[in-house]
Amino acid sequence: MSYKLSCPMLVSTALMALLTTASLTAHASVTPDRTRLVFNESDKSISVTLRNNNEKLPYLAQSWLEDEKGNKITSPLAVLPPVQRIDAMMNGQVKIQALPDIHSLPSDRESLFYY
């Protein structure tokens, strides 16, 4: 069985491949200073620096915490501020604050949250 490729078919296939690979090289404009945060039992809060790498545009950065199932949490940790404007080539800071019910977390194992 032989297949004939027409010129429009070849062009559309090449265009599809190009668009697919172009999306893989996209860069984030707002990036955190690290990918993992460890909140020790003795900590009251920890901070994360966000950097806007865009040279011209400001961005709004929204921050929240999720549990291992992807559900937003409101306790025992809070993210402050939840939304902030970060101007071009500037830094912003997010504070992850322990709430009074932080002691409700199990003390015999680690708890995992996503930022």
PDB file of C-alpha atoms in Angstrom:
ATOM      1  CA  MET A   1       0.000   0.000   0.000  1.00  0.00           C
ATOM      2  CA  SER A   2       1.503   3.348  -0.972  1.00  0.00           C
ATOM      3  CA  TYR A   3       0.499   6.782   0.199  1.00  0.00           C
ATOM      4  CA  LYS A   4       0.738   9.983  -1.772  1.00  0.00           C
ATOM      5  CA  LEU A   5       1.268  13.182   0.150  1.00  0.00           C
ATOM      6  CA  SER A   6      -0.146  16.258  -1.476  1.00  0.00           C
ATOM      7  CA  CYS A   7       1.527  19.610  -1.053  1.00  0.00           C
ATOM      8  CA  PRO A   8      -1.262  21.075   1.163  1.00  0.00           C
ATOM      9  CA  MET A   9      -1.146  17.962   3.359  1.00  0.00           C
ATOM     10  CA  LEU A  10       2.630  18.222   3.717  1.00  0.00           C
ATOM     11  CA  VAL A  11       2.442  21.936   4.534  1.00  0.00           C
ATOM     12  CA  SER A  12      -0.291  21.449   7.143  1.00  0.00           C
ATOM     13  CA  THR A  13       1.646  18.591   8.767  1.00  0.00           C
ATOM     14  CA  ALA A  14       4.818  20.698   8.910  1.00  0.00           C
ATOM     15  CA  LEU A  15       2.873  23.648  10.321  1.00  0.00           C
ATOM     16  CA  MET A  16       1.303  21.453  13.000  1.00  0.00           C
ATOM     17  CA  ALA A  17       4.738  20.119  14.014  1.00  0.00           C
ATOM     18  CA  LEU A  18       6.154  23.650  14.138  1.00  0.00           C
ATOM     19  CA  LEU A  19       3.316  24.969  16.315  1.00  0.00           C
ATOM     20  CA  THR A  20       3.617  22.013  18.671  1.00  0.00           C
ATOM     21  CA  THR A  21       7.338  22.495  19.224  1.00  0.00           C
ATOM     22  CA  ALA A  22       7.017  26.275  19.516  1.00  0.00           C
ATOM     23  CA  SER A  23       4.763  25.918  22.552  1.00  0.00           C
ATOM     24  CA  LEU A  24       7.374  23.763  24.278  1.00  0.00           C
ATOM     25  CA  THR A  25       9.890  26.604  24.280  1.00  0.00           C
ATOM     26  CA  ALA A  26       7.653  29.190  25.949  1.00  0.00           C
ATOM     27  CA  HIS A  27       9.140  30.896  28.992  1.00  0.00           C
ATOM     28  CA  ALA A  28       7.322  32.021  32.105  1.00  0.00           C
ATOM     29  CA  SER A  29       7.520  35.726  32.843  1.00  0.00           C
ATOM     30  CA  VAL A  30       6.955  35.381  36.588  1.00  0.00           C
ATOM     31  CA  THR A  31       9.157  32.804  38.309  1.00  0.00           C
ATOM     32  CA  PRO A  32       9.724  31.867  41.970  1.00  0.00           C
ATOM     33  CA  ASP A  33      13.239  31.888  43.415  1.00  0.00           C
ATOM     34  CA  ARG A  34      12.984  28.165  44.260  1.00  0.00           C
ATOM     35  CA  THR A  35      10.836  25.170  43.490  1.00  0.00           C
ATOM     36  CA  ARG A  36      10.602  23.582  46.939  1.00  0.00           C
ATOM     37  CA  LEU A  37       9.743  25.143  50.277  1.00  0.00           C
ATOM     38  CA  VAL A  38      10.249  23.430  53.612  1.00  0.00           C
ATOM     39  CA  PHE A  39       8.148  24.814  56.427  1.00  0.00           C
ATOM     40  CA  ASN A  40       9.639  23.561  59.696  1.00  0.00           C
ATOM     41  CA  GLU A  41       7.527  23.049  62.779  1.00  0.00           C
ATOM     42  CA  SER A  42       9.267  25.938  64.542  1.00  0.00           C
ATOM     43  CA  ASP A  43       8.695  28.400  61.648  1.00  0.00           C
ATOM     44  CA  LYS A  44       5.990  31.038  61.878  1.00  0.00           C
ATOM     45  CA  SER A  45       6.370  32.033  58.231  1.00  0.00           C
ATOM     46  CA  ILE A  46       8.597  31.670  55.184  1.00  0.00           C
ATOM     47  CA  SER A  47       9.029  33.948  52.191  1.00  0.00           C
ATOM     48  CA  VAL A  48       9.320  33.334  48.464  1.00  0.00           C
ATOM     49  CA  THR A  49      10.621  35.900  45.996  1.00  0.00           C
ATOM     50  CA  LEU A  50       8.815  36.167  42.655  1.00  0.00           C
ATOM     51  CA  ARG A  51      10.640  37.734  39.700  1.00  0.00           C
ATOM     52  CA  ASN A  52       8.979  39.330  36.676  1.00  0.00           C
ATOM     53  CA  ASN A  53      11.429  38.595  33.847  1.00  0.00           C
ATOM     54  CA  ASN A  54       9.477  40.584  31.256  1.00  0.00           C
ATOM     55  CA  GLU A  55      11.317  43.734  30.199  1.00  0.00           C
ATOM     56  CA  LYS A  56       8.213  45.800  29.402  1.00  0.00           C
ATOM     57  CA  LEU A  57       5.015  44.480  30.972  1.00  0.00           C
ATOM     58  CA  PRO A  58       3.805  44.276  34.568  1.00  0.00           C
ATOM     59  CA  TYR A  59       2.040  41.076  35.646  1.00  0.00           C
ATOM     60  CA  LEU A  60      -0.479  40.123  38.292  1.00  0.00           C
ATOM     61  CA  ALA A  61       0.706  37.124  40.289  1.00  0.00           C
ATOM     62  CA  GLN A  62      -1.883  35.050  42.134  1.00  0.00           C
ATOM     63  CA  SER A  63      -0.684  32.663  44.839  1.00  0.00           C
ATOM     64  CA  TRP A  64      -2.454  29.876  46.709  1.00  0.00           C
ATOM     65  CA  LEU A  65      -1.787  26.539  48.390  1.00  0.00           C
ATOM     66  CA  GLU A  66      -3.268  23.173  47.424  1.00  0.00           C
ATOM     67  CA  ASP A  67      -3.375  19.781  49.090  1.00  0.00           C
ATOM     68  CA  GLU A  68      -2.169  16.590  47.400  1.00  0.00           C
ATOM     69  CA  LYS A  69      -5.540  16.228  45.643  1.00  0.00           C
ATOM     70  CA  GLY A  70      -5.354  19.673  44.048  1.00  0.00           C
ATOM     71  CA  ASN A  71      -7.911  21.310  46.360  1.00  0.00           C
ATOM     72  CA  LYS A  72      -7.220  24.863  47.521  1.00  0.00           C
ATOM     73  CA  ILE A  73      -6.638  25.055  51.261  1.00  0.00           C
ATOM     74  CA  THR A  74      -7.448  27.883  53.657  1.00  0.00           C
ATOM     75  CA  SER A  75      -5.847  26.340  56.730  1.00  0.00           C
ATOM     76  CA  PRO A  76      -3.339  25.634  58.449  1.00  0.00           C
ATOM     77  CA  LEU A  77      -1.231  27.875  56.176  1.00  0.00           C
ATOM     78  CA  ALA A  78      -2.093  31.110  54.386  1.00  0.00           C
ATOM     79  CA  VAL A  79      -0.440  32.916  51.455  1.00  0.00           C
ATOM     80  CA  LEU A  80      -0.057  36.686  51.746  1.00  0.00           C
ATOM     81  CA  PRO A  81      -0.737  38.586  49.552  1.00  0.00           C
ATOM     82  CA  PRO A  82      -2.940  36.310  47.466  1.00  0.00           C
ATOM     83  CA  VAL A  83      -2.657  38.678  44.459  1.00  0.00           C
ATOM     84  CA  GLN A  84       0.028  41.239  43.698  1.00  0.00           C
ATOM     85  CA  ARG A  85       1.254  43.334  40.795  1.00  0.00           C
ATOM     86  CA  ILE A  86       4.897  42.849  39.854  1.00  0.00           C
ATOM     87  CA  ASP A  87       6.302  45.513  37.545  1.00  0.00           C
ATOM     88  CA  ALA A  88       8.660  44.724  34.665  1.00  0.00           C
ATOM     89  CA  MET A  89      12.060  43.378  35.774  1.00  0.00           C
ATOM     90  CA  MET A  90      11.092  43.733  39.444  1.00  0.00           C
ATOM     91  CA  ASN A  91      10.649  41.345  42.371  1.00  0.00           C
ATOM     92  CA  GLY A  92       7.665  40.656  44.570  1.00  0.00           C
ATOM     93  CA  GLN A  93       7.537  38.700  47.786  1.00  0.00           C
ATOM     94  CA  VAL A  94       5.006  36.165  49.020  1.00  0.00           C
ATOM     95  CA  LYS A  95       4.768  35.162  52.660  1.00  0.00           C
ATOM     96  CA  ILE A  96       3.453  31.752  53.680  1.00  0.00           C
ATOM     97  CA  GLN A  97       2.120  32.208  57.201  1.00  0.00           C
ATOM     98  CA  ALA A  98       1.264  29.573  59.796  1.00  0.00           C
ATOM     99  CA  LEU A  99      -2.254  29.926  61.192  1.00  0.00           C
ATOM    100  CA  PRO A 100      -3.237  29.048  64.778  1.00  0.00           C
ATOM    101  CA  ASP A 101      -4.442  25.581  63.753  1.00  0.00           C
ATOM    102  CA  ILE A 102      -0.984  24.614  62.424  1.00  0.00           C
ATOM    103  CA  HIS A 103      -0.810  22.189  65.364  1.00  0.00           C
ATOM    104  CA  SER A 104      -3.627  20.162  63.799  1.00  0.00           C
ATOM    105  CA  LEU A 105      -1.122  18.742  61.306  1.00  0.00           C
ATOM    106  CA  PRO A 106       0.217  15.287  62.175  1.00  0.00           C
ATOM    107  CA  SER A 107       3.456  15.465  64.171  1.00  0.00           C
ATOM    108  CA  ASP A 108       4.672  11.964  63.256  1.00  0.00           C
ATOM    109  CA  ARG A 109       5.054  12.628  59.499  1.00  0.00           C
ATOM    110  CA  GLU A 110       5.471  15.339  56.896  1.00  0.00           C
ATOM    111  CA  SER A 111       2.514  17.068  55.276  1.00  0.00           C
ATOM    112  CA  LEU A 112       2.618  18.012  51.598  1.00  0.00           C
ATOM    113  CA  PHE A 113       1.109  21.140  50.075  1.00  0.00           C
ATOM    114  CA  TYR A 114       1.613  22.628  46.614  1.00  0.00           C
ATOM    115  CA  TYR A 115       2.379  26.304  46.065  1.00  0.00           C
TER     116      TYR A 115
END
